[in-house]
Amino acid sequence: MTPLLEVQNLTKSYPVGRKGLFGKRMMQVLRDVSLSVHPGEVLGLVGESGSGKSTIGRAVLRLIGADSGTIRFEGQDLSAISSTDLRRLRKDMQIIFQDPYASLDPRKTIRAVLTEALDTHKLHLGTARAERLIGLMEMVGLNPTFLDRRPHEFSGGQRQRIGIARALAVEPKFIVCDEAVSALDVSIQAQVLNLLADLRAKTGISLLFISHDLSVVRYISDRVMVLYLGKVMEVGPADQIHFDPEHPYTAALISAEPSLKHTSQRIRLTGEIPSPLTPPSGCVFRTRCPYALPACAETVPPLRDAGQGRMKACIRDDIL
Amino acid sequence: MTAIPVRATRKTRLLPGFPRCMILPTLLLAALILIPFAAPLITGADPVQIAVRDRLAPPSFAHWLGQDEFGRDRLARVLYGGQVSLTVAFVATTLACIVGTLFGLIGAYFRGPFEFLTTRLSDVVLCFPPILLALLVVTLFGPGAGTLVAVLSVLYFPSFARIAFSEALRVSSLDFVEASRALGTPSHRIVLGTILPNIAGPVSVQYSLTAAAAITIESGLSFLGLGVVPPAPSWGQMIRGARQFMSQDPLGILIPCVALTLTIYAINFFCDRLRDTLDPKGALGGGKDETSVPVAAGMVPADETADVVASVRDLRLDLMRPGGPVNVIEDVSLTLRANQCTALVGESGSGKSLTSLALMGLLPGAVRQARGALRLRRKSGEMVDLGALNAKELEGLRGNDVAMIFQEPMTSLNPIHKVGAQMVEAILSHRAMSPSDARARAISLLELVGINEPARRFDGYPHEMSGGMRQRVMIAMALTCEPRLLIADEPTTALDVTIQAEIIELLQRLRTEYANGLSLLFISHNLGIVAKIADRVAVMYSGQVVEEGPAAQVLNDPHHPYTVALLESMPSSHEDLHSARGDRLRAISGTPPLLDARPSGCTFHNRCPIAVSSCADARPPLFVSADGDRQVRCFRAPEAGLEAAR
C-alpha cells in the first residue's frame, strides 16, 4: 500500500540570535526525520519539549518550510508544488491545535469560522450550505443552534470540538492533531478522544497525533514514533512500544509517567535535556542514557530494523 | 413602583443594537464635530469681518463671546476655526492610519523584504524631530492647510505602522491564523478579514491619540504663523492673536483653549469606549476591588489535635456580582496535618485553586468569605484564625508560616534579578540576619532541592535555568522561612514527564528530610501524580468536596460516582483498550459547570450515571464511613455502607 504521507530525511533549523557580525546561530530542531502515514492510519508522535514534534506537524503541512528532505502527499512532492496547487491541496490536510482559546478567532462566530473553510474551497454552495453546517455541528456533538455564537461563550472542550469541526469541514484525508487533547480536563479529554476514534472508524481519516501523554497516544495510535532532540529514537506498533520498549529513552519516558497502576521502578535519567544549540555528539540521548557506552559518542546510531515492524536508533541489543 | 422599569426599557430601546456605553461619547463627539460645521446656522457673523472700533469688546447680545483684537466676532472665529483644525487633523490622521496600518499588516504577515521596508521607513521618519520636519516643509512649500495635512500624515504614519506591525506580528503567531493558512484561505483575506479586526483595538486607540496630537500640532504651527494663513481663522491663530492681550482680555485666550481641550477629551473618551466595545468579550464591567472583609464566624474548632497544621471548616465563598453574590465554594472542610500530603483534585472550575488561595489569605477582590473558618498554626504552635487577622498580619504569615509554589516557574521568578539575590531578599524580608548568613542559607537551600553547583547557580539568572531547575528554585524559595504548610498549585503541569517525576521525588524527599514536619497541600488534576505523592485525597467538583479519604482507598475503591468516572475516563486506567479495535473510553457526558453557574441539587446530578430523581432536589450531605476516615457527598453513599454525618 502506498503511504498517504511520506516524509524523508526532514531537517529543520531555526536561527537564534547572531554569531559574529553576519553569521547566524542555527538551532537544529529536526535531524533527518523520516516517517510515513498510511490511509486510515493513526501515527502517534511523542517526545518532551524540544523534541521537534510540533515542528514536524507544521512542516508536513508546509505551514513552515523545511531545510531539506522531501514531503510527499499522495505521491506529490509538496516542496516542488506551486502555491496555487498547494492551496488546493490544503483541502485534504488539516490541523487541530492544542490551545482551544488561541485557535479560534475571538471576533468570528462559529458560522463564520466554518464558512471560511467551505468558501475557500467552494464546497457545499447555495442551499446545501446550511445543511452542511448543521451536519458538522452534529458530527462533533455540538448543538446546531450554537452556530451564531462566538468562541468566548464556549467551554474549552466545546471550543476544541469547534476546532475539530473546522478541520473536518473540508473533508480532509489527513489531520495533524497537535496536542489536541492536552489542554482539556480529564473528563472532556475522553469525550474528544472518543470523537476522534469515531471519526476514524466512520471516515477512514489518517491522523498524525502529536502528544506528550503516552497513554493517550497508545490508545489512539496504530503506530508510535518517539522523538528526542529532533531525532527519531524508536518507532513501532503502539502497544508494543508502550508495553515493551526497546530504546532506553522510550523505557525511561514510560516509566516516568505517573500512573495509578504502574508500580515498577522508574528508570532514572541523569541531568537535563541538552540544549539543541549544543547537542551531544553521536547518539543525542547518550548524556542521559543509563546504558551509554563510549561507542555511543562516536557515531550517530542509524534507525535500524528491530523486527516485528519496529525500528530503533540504539546500538545496543543486550539491554531491556 | 412603575417608574423604574419604564426608565430602564426606554434607555435600552433607544437604539437597538447600539451599545449603551457608546451613546454618551458618540453624542459628545458628534456634537463637537458637527457644531463647527453648523456655524452658518448658529451665527450670521463673518469670521473675517473687522470692526476696529469694537476691538476686545466683551460679550454682548450681538456677539455672544465678544470680539477679538480686530473686532472680529469670536463665536464665528472659534466655529469656523474649528472647521479648519478638525479637517486638517482628521484628514491627516486618517491618511496616516490607513497607510501606516497597511504597511504594518503587510510587513508583519509577509515578513522578509516587506518587514524591512515597513520598519526601516518608520525608523527613518522617526529620526526627524517632528516640529523641525514640519517647520522645514512649511518653510519650503509655504503655509496652508494642504501642506499641513501632508506634513502631519507623514509624521504620524510611523506610529501606526509600528503599532500595526507589532500587533499583527502577535496575532499572526496565534493558532487561528495558522488554521486559516492551513485551510488555504488566500493571504489578502487572512490579513484583512482575520488579522485586521483583531488589531483594531490598539489601532483605534492610537487613532484617538494621534488625532488629538494632530489638533495640538496644527494649533501650534498656526500659532507660530506656519499653519493656516491669516486672516482665515483657526484655533492656533486665535491663541496667537489673543496672547498679546492676555492680561486685559483673558476670555480671548480661554475660548480657543476650551475648544481644544473639549475636542481632545471627546476624541479620547470615544476611542476608549470604542476599544472596549470592539473587544468581543465586552468591557470588564466594574467589580473593582471591593475590599473583602473575611467574616470571622467564631466557629469552635473541633478535633484540632497538635499535628493539625491548618484547618478549613465549612468554608463558603461568594463571588460579588452586580446582581448580588453568587456562591462559588460551599461547605468545604479540610484538615491538613504535619508530615502529610493532602491532594486537592478536580477539573477546571472545581474551586480547588480558590480554596488554596483562601488558605493564603489571597482571595481575589471580588470574592468574599461568607461563612466558615480558616485556621493556621503558626510556628510558635499557636493556632490563628485568618479571619481575625488584618492585612499586615496576613502578610507576615505568608512566606513565614505558609508558602506557595505555582504552575509556571518562569513567571514566578523575576527575570532581571539574579536567582540568589531574589532568594536573599525573600530570606531577609522575614528574618533578621546578616547578608552573608542569608547567602549561606540560600546556597544550602539550593543544595537541599538538588541543584548542582549551588554556589554557581546562586549568581545566575533565571533564564539560564531549565524549567525543572526553576521549579526547584521556587521550592527552595518557598522553604526559606521554614513554613509549616506548603501549598503546591499544579507544580509539575508545565514540566516534561521525566522532569515532573524528579520534582515529585524532591517533594516526597523534603517531607521526610525537612525539619519540622512539612504539611503539603498538593493541587492537581492528574490522578496519576496524586497516587504517587498523596496520603489523603479530597476530590472537588463544582465548589464542593465530593469525596475525601486516604489516597489509596479513594483511588482504588472510589465511592462517589464523580471520582469513579474521573478514574474511568483516564486512558492510562485502560491499557487494554485501543481505538483501532473500536474500543471507547468511558467518558463523562456533559461539561463541568462553571463556578458561577452551579447546578441545583447535587451539583453532579446532570452528568451522573447513577443519579436518581431526588438528586436534583437537594444538596447531598456528607456521609461518613464506619471508621470515620472517609467522607462522600452522595445520596447513594449509604449503599456502600456509609452513614450520614451526625
Short mmCIF file of C-alpha atoms in Angstrom, two decimals, chain B residues 150-412:
data_model
loop_
_atom_site.label_atom_id
_atom_site.label_comp_id
_atom_site.label_asym_id
_atom_site.label_seq_id
_atom_site.Cartn_x
_atom_site.Cartn_y
_atom_site.Cartn_z
CA ALA B 150 0.75 66.32 4.08
CA VAL B 151 3.24 67.02 6.85
CA LEU B 152 1.08 65.60 9.61
CA SER B 153 0.25 62.41 7.75
CA VAL B 154 3.93 61.71 7.04
CA LEU B 155 4.76 62.48 10.68
CA TYR B 156 2.14 60.15 12.11
CA PHE B 157 2.45 57.30 9.63
CA PRO B 158 5.26 55.51 11.57
CA SER B 159 3.36 55.32 14.84
CA PHE B 160 0.54 53.49 13.06
CA ALA B 161 2.94 51.31 11.11
CA ARG B 162 4.74 50.30 14.29
CA ILE B 163 1.63 49.54 16.32
CA ALA B 164 0.01 47.64 13.45
CA PHE B 165 3.25 45.77 12.83
CA SER B 166 3.82 44.60 16.39
CA GLU B 167 0.17 43.76 16.97
CA ALA B 168 -0.15 41.94 13.65
CA LEU B 169 3.01 40.01 14.44
CA ARG B 170 1.46 38.89 17.72
CA VAL B 171 -1.86 37.94 16.12
CA SER B 172 -0.17 36.16 13.17
CA SER B 173 1.50 33.77 15.56
CA LEU B 174 -1.83 32.73 17.07
CA ASP B 175 -3.24 29.37 16.13
CA PHE B 176 -6.37 30.68 14.47
CA VAL B 177 -4.29 32.49 11.83
CA GLU B 178 -2.32 29.31 11.31
CA ALA B 179 -5.63 27.48 10.97
CA SER B 180 -6.74 29.87 8.23
CA ARG B 181 -3.47 29.29 6.42
CA ALA B 182 -3.91 25.55 6.80
CA LEU B 183 -7.36 25.91 5.24
CA GLY B 184 -5.78 27.56 2.22
CA THR B 185 -7.53 30.90 2.75
CA PRO B 186 -5.97 33.50 0.40
CA SER B 187 -3.49 35.86 2.07
CA HIS B 188 -5.47 39.04 1.48
CA ARG B 189 -8.47 37.53 3.22
CA ILE B 190 -6.38 36.44 6.19
CA VAL B 191 -4.80 39.89 6.50
CA LEU B 192 -7.96 41.93 6.10
CA GLY B 193 -10.58 39.53 7.43
CA THR B 194 -8.79 37.92 10.35
CA ILE B 195 -5.78 39.95 11.44
CA LEU B 196 -7.13 43.46 10.87
CA PRO B 197 -10.22 43.09 13.11
CA ASN B 198 -8.02 41.67 15.84
CA ILE B 199 -5.65 44.63 15.86
CA ALA B 200 -8.45 47.21 15.55
CA GLY B 201 -8.43 47.93 19.30
CA PRO B 202 -4.88 49.26 19.69
CA VAL B 203 -5.03 50.98 16.30
CA SER B 204 -8.20 52.83 17.23
CA VAL B 205 -6.64 53.98 20.48
CA GLN B 206 -3.63 55.18 18.52
CA TYR B 207 -6.04 56.98 16.19
CA SER B 208 -7.54 58.91 19.07
CA LEU B 209 -4.16 59.84 20.48
CA THR B 210 -2.90 60.90 17.05
CA ALA B 211 -5.99 62.90 16.14
CA ALA B 212 -5.68 64.73 19.43
CA ALA B 213 -1.98 65.32 18.89
CA ALA B 214 -2.62 66.48 15.32
CA ILE B 215 -5.09 69.09 16.55
CA THR B 216 -2.47 70.29 19.01
CA ILE B 217 0.30 70.42 16.42
CA GLU B 218 -1.95 72.14 13.91
CA SER B 219 -2.74 74.77 16.52
CA GLY B 220 0.91 75.00 17.45
CA LEU B 221 2.02 75.61 13.86
CA SER B 222 -0.76 78.10 13.28
CA PHE B 223 0.28 79.79 16.50
CA LEU B 224 3.76 80.11 15.07
CA GLY B 225 2.28 81.52 11.89
CA LEU B 226 3.26 78.44 9.89
CA GLY B 227 -0.12 76.79 9.62
CA VAL B 228 -3.33 78.32 8.45
CA VAL B 229 -2.71 81.68 6.78
CA PRO B 230 -4.32 84.74 8.40
CA PRO B 231 -6.92 86.10 8.25
CA ALA B 232 -8.54 82.63 7.87
CA PRO B 233 -9.49 81.55 11.40
CA SER B 234 -8.03 78.62 13.29
CA TRP B 235 -7.70 77.88 16.99
CA GLY B 236 -3.95 78.33 16.93
CA GLN B 237 -4.40 81.68 15.16
CA MET B 238 -6.85 82.78 17.83
CA ILE B 239 -4.43 81.93 20.62
CA ARG B 240 -1.67 83.73 18.76
CA GLY B 241 -3.79 86.85 18.40
CA ALA B 242 -5.15 86.82 21.94
CA ARG B 243 -1.76 86.20 23.53
CA GLN B 244 -0.72 89.84 23.38
CA PHE B 245 -3.86 90.97 25.22
CA MET B 246 -3.91 88.16 27.77
CA SER B 247 -3.93 90.43 30.83
CA GLN B 248 -6.67 92.78 29.57
CA ASP B 249 -8.79 90.12 27.94
CA PRO B 250 -8.34 86.59 29.34
CA LEU B 251 -11.52 85.43 27.61
CA GLY B 252 -9.81 85.69 24.24
CA ILE B 253 -7.27 83.01 25.07
CA LEU B 254 -9.69 80.92 27.13
CA ILE B 255 -12.16 80.31 24.30
CA PRO B 256 -9.84 78.53 21.83
CA CYS B 257 -8.18 76.64 24.70
CA VAL B 258 -11.53 75.32 25.96
CA ALA B 259 -12.45 74.35 22.41
CA LEU B 260 -9.17 72.45 22.05
CA THR B 261 -9.47 70.69 25.40
CA LEU B 262 -13.08 69.66 24.88
CA THR B 263 -12.40 68.27 21.43
CA ILE B 264 -9.38 66.27 22.53
CA TYR B 265 -11.22 64.95 25.56
CA ALA B 266 -14.21 63.91 23.45
CA ILE B 267 -12.00 62.04 21.00
CA ASN B 268 -10.15 60.15 23.73
CA PHE B 269 -13.36 59.33 25.57
CA PHE B 270 -14.93 57.99 22.38
CA CYS B 271 -11.94 55.85 21.44
CA ASP B 272 -11.55 54.35 24.90
CA ARG B 273 -15.15 53.23 24.87
CA LEU B 274 -14.84 52.05 21.29
CA ARG B 275 -11.91 49.82 22.14
CA ASP B 276 -13.84 48.24 25.00
CA THR B 277 -16.84 47.69 22.74
CA LEU B 278 -14.76 46.19 19.94
CA ASP B 279 -13.42 43.61 22.34
CA PRO B 280 -15.78 40.65 21.78
CA LYS B 281 -15.70 39.75 25.44
CA GLY B 282 -17.06 43.20 26.20
CA ALA B 283 -15.78 45.60 28.76
CA LEU B 284 -14.83 44.04 32.02
CA GLY B 285 -17.51 45.83 33.93
CA GLY B 286 -16.74 47.36 37.30
CA GLY B 287 -16.17 44.80 40.02
CA LYS B 288 -13.21 46.80 41.29
CA ASP B 289 -11.64 45.53 44.47
CA GLU B 290 -14.48 45.71 46.86
CA THR B 291 -12.37 45.27 49.92
CA SER B 292 -13.06 41.77 51.02
CA VAL B 293 -13.51 41.55 54.73
CA PRO B 294 -13.36 37.92 55.76
CA VAL B 295 -16.09 37.08 58.19
CA ALA B 296 -14.87 35.56 61.39
CA ALA B 297 -17.68 33.22 62.16
CA GLY B 298 -16.39 32.38 65.60
CA MET B 299 -16.60 28.65 64.99
CA VAL B 300 -15.47 26.38 67.76
CA PRO B 301 -12.69 24.22 66.36
CA ALA B 302 -13.34 20.56 66.93
CA ASP B 303 -10.82 17.72 66.82
CA GLU B 304 -7.89 20.10 66.50
CA THR B 305 -5.01 17.99 67.71
CA ALA B 306 -1.43 19.20 67.90
CA ASP B 307 -0.49 17.79 64.49
CA VAL B 308 -3.10 19.85 62.67
CA VAL B 309 -1.24 22.48 60.67
CA ALA B 310 -4.22 24.06 59.00
CA SER B 311 -7.92 23.55 59.00
CA VAL B 312 -10.74 24.74 56.81
CA ARG B 313 -14.20 24.48 58.33
CA ASP B 314 -17.44 24.88 56.38
CA LEU B 315 -15.87 27.40 54.07
CA ARG B 316 -18.30 29.28 51.90
CA LEU B 317 -17.06 31.80 49.34
CA ASP B 318 -19.25 34.16 47.35
CA LEU B 319 -18.39 35.93 44.13
CA MET B 320 -19.62 39.51 44.32
CA ARG B 321 -21.57 40.34 41.19
CA PRO B 322 -23.56 43.46 40.33
CA GLY B 323 -26.75 41.39 40.65
CA GLY B 324 -25.80 40.06 44.07
CA PRO B 325 -23.41 37.47 45.47
CA VAL B 326 -23.01 34.15 43.66
CA ASN B 327 -21.99 31.19 45.78
CA VAL B 328 -18.87 29.52 44.37
CA ILE B 329 -17.43 27.46 47.24
CA GLU B 330 -19.82 25.63 49.51
CA ASP B 331 -19.18 23.84 52.80
CA VAL B 332 -15.57 22.90 52.16
CA SER B 333 -13.80 21.36 55.14
CA LEU B 334 -10.22 20.13 55.11
CA THR B 335 -7.76 19.17 57.82
CA LEU B 336 -4.09 19.37 56.91
CA ARG B 337 -1.70 17.59 59.25
CA ALA B 338 2.05 17.73 59.73
CA ASN B 339 4.07 15.23 57.69
CA GLN B 340 1.09 14.60 55.50
CA CYS B 341 0.39 15.32 51.87
CA THR B 342 -3.20 16.13 51.06
CA ALA B 343 -4.10 16.28 47.39
CA LEU B 344 -6.89 18.53 46.21
CA VAL B 345 -8.10 17.03 42.96
CA GLY B 346 -10.54 18.48 40.48
CA GLU B 347 -11.11 19.79 36.98
CA SER B 348 -11.04 23.41 35.93
CA GLY B 349 -13.71 25.36 37.72
CA SER B 350 -13.93 22.95 40.63
CA GLY B 351 -12.73 25.62 43.05
CA LYS B 352 -9.50 23.93 44.13
CA SER B 353 -7.35 26.97 43.50
CA LEU B 354 -9.78 29.34 45.22
CA THR B 355 -9.78 27.12 48.28
CA SER B 356 -5.99 27.20 48.43
CA LEU B 357 -5.86 30.96 47.90
CA ALA B 358 -8.24 31.36 50.82
CA LEU B 359 -5.73 29.50 52.99
CA MET B 360 -3.08 32.01 51.95
CA GLY B 361 -5.41 34.94 52.66
CA LEU B 362 -5.07 35.85 48.99
CA LEU B 363 -8.65 35.81 47.76
CA PRO B 364 -9.32 37.94 44.66
CA GLY B 365 -11.07 41.23 45.39
CA ALA B 366 -14.42 40.10 44.03
CA VAL B 367 -14.58 37.00 46.25
CA ARG B 368 -15.93 37.25 49.78
CA GLN B 369 -15.77 34.71 52.55
CA ALA B 370 -19.37 34.37 53.61
CA ARG B 371 -19.06 31.67 56.21
CA GLY B 372 -16.67 29.23 57.82
CA ALA B 373 -13.27 29.41 59.44
CA LEU B 374 -9.74 29.17 58.11
CA ARG B 375 -7.23 28.33 60.81
CA LEU B 376 -3.48 28.06 60.54
CA ARG B 377 -0.85 27.01 63.07
CA ARG B 378 1.95 29.48 63.47
CA LYS B 379 5.49 28.38 64.11
CA SER B 380 5.00 29.30 67.75
CA GLY B 381 2.45 26.50 67.88
CA GLU B 382 -0.45 28.89 68.27
CA MET B 383 -3.47 28.36 66.05
CA VAL B 384 -4.70 31.58 64.44
CA ASP B 385 -7.96 32.39 62.72
CA LEU B 386 -7.22 34.05 59.37
CA GLY B 387 -10.49 35.92 59.57
CA ALA B 388 -9.30 37.71 62.72
CA LEU B 389 -6.07 38.99 61.16
CA ASN B 390 -5.59 42.29 59.41
CA ALA B 391 -3.81 42.66 56.07
CA LYS B 392 -0.43 43.32 57.68
CA GLU B 393 -0.63 40.29 59.96
CA LEU B 394 -1.64 38.14 56.99
CA GLU B 395 1.39 39.37 55.11
CA GLY B 396 3.62 38.35 57.99
CA LEU B 397 2.04 34.90 57.86
CA ARG B 398 2.62 34.35 54.16
CA GLY B 399 6.04 33.03 53.33
CA ASN B 400 6.71 32.61 57.01
CA ASP B 401 4.13 30.04 58.15
CA VAL B 402 2.61 29.13 54.81
CA ALA B 403 4.23 29.26 51.38
CA MET B 404 3.08 28.51 47.87
CA ILE B 405 4.58 27.30 44.60
CA PHE B 406 2.86 27.74 41.28
CA GLN B 407 2.45 26.00 37.96
CA GLU B 408 4.64 28.27 35.85
CA PRO B 409 8.08 28.68 37.39
CA MET B 410 9.18 31.09 34.66
CA THR B 411 6.62 33.72 35.51
CA SER B 412 7.14 33.40 39.25
#
